[in-house]
Amino acid sequence: MRQKLIVGNWKMNGSLAANASLLSAIERGLSAPRCQVAVCVPAPYLAQCQQLLGNGVVAWGAQDVSAQAEGAYTGEVAAGMLQDFACRYVIVGHSERRTYHGESSDLVAKKAVQALASGLVPIVCVGETLAQREAGQTEQVVGEQLQALLAALAKDEISNLVIAYEPVWAIGTGRTATPEMAQQVHAFLRAQLAAANSEAAQQVAILYGGSMKPDNAQQLLAQADIDGGLIGGAALKAQDFLAIIAAAETN
Ligand code: PEP
């Protein structure tokens, strides 16, 4: 049985002072969570996470990683550098990076390869736009995004992935996929994983992301193939983040 995983994506939010108060409120609200919890923070705050969360129950990670191991790539952060700060996770291929930074599925796959090579767990995001959903292309789009990733990995690496299904039209919009809509895509993604490695497919956590909030988390997380959440806005409020974790603990 897969344990649920709740990951906060802080995006480009935070400050030393605000992070300290948010992290301490999250830690105060969690003693022995019955699910995995992590926060993915802006890279400059990884040292702060390592210091404040070091021996606790909340893991931390970054929101992007370079597709290169090292060298003349100004502004990039290598997977080995994230490992230096004891990151467990790194988000790759978030739709905001695919859209605003033109990241292709092949580049996202290379980033995932770098993350895995440094012992990090890549949280690989896939998702369709509203126009693609309305054109009936959801499975084709997320299928192609996933296949580009699987093509870059060895079969035995698949179990080390986390996948996040994030419909682009639901991110930061307050619109959420219904539990049934999300479950359908999650089941499709798991079947694609199973075609590549059936044993690994049962182990891979497939998270839902897109306006997950305390009032819809329970129903989403009750779906058979929804193994957790990637949480944006609600991860910036300790009370909301804790309520989503509580919903994950009961599923
Ligand atoms: C995200 O940024 O990954 C996300 C799902 O954001 P939100 O929860 O705000 O929609």
PDB file of N, CA and C in Angstrom, residues 6 9 14 35 42 81 84-85 105 115 124 137 146 173 226:
ATOM      1  N   ILE A   6       2.135  14.493   0.787  1.00  0.00           N
ATOM      2  CA  ILE A   6       1.637  15.865   0.612  1.00  0.00           C
ATOM      3  C   ILE A   6       2.844  16.790   0.486  1.00  0.00           C
ATOM      4  N   ASN A   9       4.282  23.387  -2.642  1.00  0.00           N
ATOM      5  CA  ASN A   9       5.095  24.100  -3.636  1.00  0.00           C
ATOM      6  C   ASN A   9       4.943  25.580  -3.331  1.00  0.00           C
ATOM      7  N   GLY A  14       7.944  33.796  -0.021  1.00  0.00           N
ATOM      8  CA  GLY A  14       8.656  33.551   1.229  1.00  0.00           C
ATOM      9  C   GLY A  14       9.700  34.601   1.533  1.00  0.00           C
ATOM     10  N   CYS A  35       1.419  10.167   7.088  1.00  0.00           N
ATOM     11  CA  CYS A  35       1.691  10.297   5.660  1.00  0.00           C
ATOM     12  C   CYS A  35       3.004  11.044   5.521  1.00  0.00           C
ATOM     13  N   PRO A  42      11.943  27.976  -2.605  1.00  0.00           N
ATOM     14  CA  PRO A  42      12.933  28.627  -3.473  1.00  0.00           C
ATOM     15  C   PRO A  42      14.348  28.236  -3.031  1.00  0.00           C
ATOM     16  N   MET A  81      24.150  20.025  -5.995  1.00  0.00           N
ATOM     17  CA  MET A  81      24.061  21.141  -5.036  1.00  0.00           C
ATOM     18  C   MET A  81      22.830  20.977  -4.146  1.00  0.00           C
ATOM     19  N   ASP A  84      23.611  18.583  -1.518  1.00  0.00           N
ATOM     20  CA  ASP A  84      24.419  19.173  -0.444  1.00  0.00           C
ATOM     21  C   ASP A  84      23.547  19.732   0.674  1.00  0.00           C
ATOM     22  N   PHE A  85      22.329  20.134   0.321  1.00  0.00           N
ATOM     23  CA  PHE A  85      21.415  20.690   1.332  1.00  0.00           C
ATOM     24  C   PHE A  85      20.386  19.649   1.778  1.00  0.00           C
ATOM     25  N   SER A 105       9.256  18.561 -22.934  1.00  0.00           N
ATOM     26  CA  SER A 105       9.223  17.295 -22.192  1.00  0.00           C
ATOM     27  C   SER A 105      10.583  16.604 -22.218  1.00  0.00           C
ATOM     28  N   ALA A 115      18.387  14.516 -11.468  1.00  0.00           N
ATOM     29  CA  ALA A 115      17.907  14.394 -10.082  1.00  0.00           C
ATOM     30  C   ALA A 115      18.129  12.965  -9.575  1.00  0.00           C
ATOM     31  N   VAL A 124       7.710  14.788 -11.079  1.00  0.00           N
ATOM     32  CA  VAL A 124       7.587  15.199 -12.484  1.00  0.00           C
ATOM     33  C   VAL A 124       6.130  15.574 -12.768  1.00  0.00           C
ATOM     34  N   GLN A 137      -8.109  16.015 -25.659  1.00  0.00           N
ATOM     35  CA  GLN A 137      -6.715  15.573 -25.865  1.00  0.00           C
ATOM     36  C   GLN A 137      -5.972  15.281 -24.559  1.00  0.00           C
ATOM     37  N   LEU A 146       4.544  11.955 -20.290  1.00  0.00           N
ATOM     38  CA  LEU A 146       5.080  10.837 -19.499  1.00  0.00           C
ATOM     39  C   LEU A 146       6.016   9.961 -20.338  1.00  0.00           C
ATOM     40  N   THR A 173      -6.148  28.676  -9.842  1.00  0.00           N
ATOM     41  CA  THR A 173      -7.359  29.296 -10.397  1.00  0.00           C
ATOM     42  C   THR A 173      -8.574  29.135  -9.484  1.00  0.00           C
ATOM     43  N   ILE A 226      -5.049   8.323  -6.496  1.00  0.00           N
ATOM     44  CA  ILE A 226      -4.537   9.640  -6.071  1.00  0.00           C
ATOM     45  C   ILE A 226      -3.785   9.427  -4.761  1.00  0.00           C
TER      46      ILE A 226
END
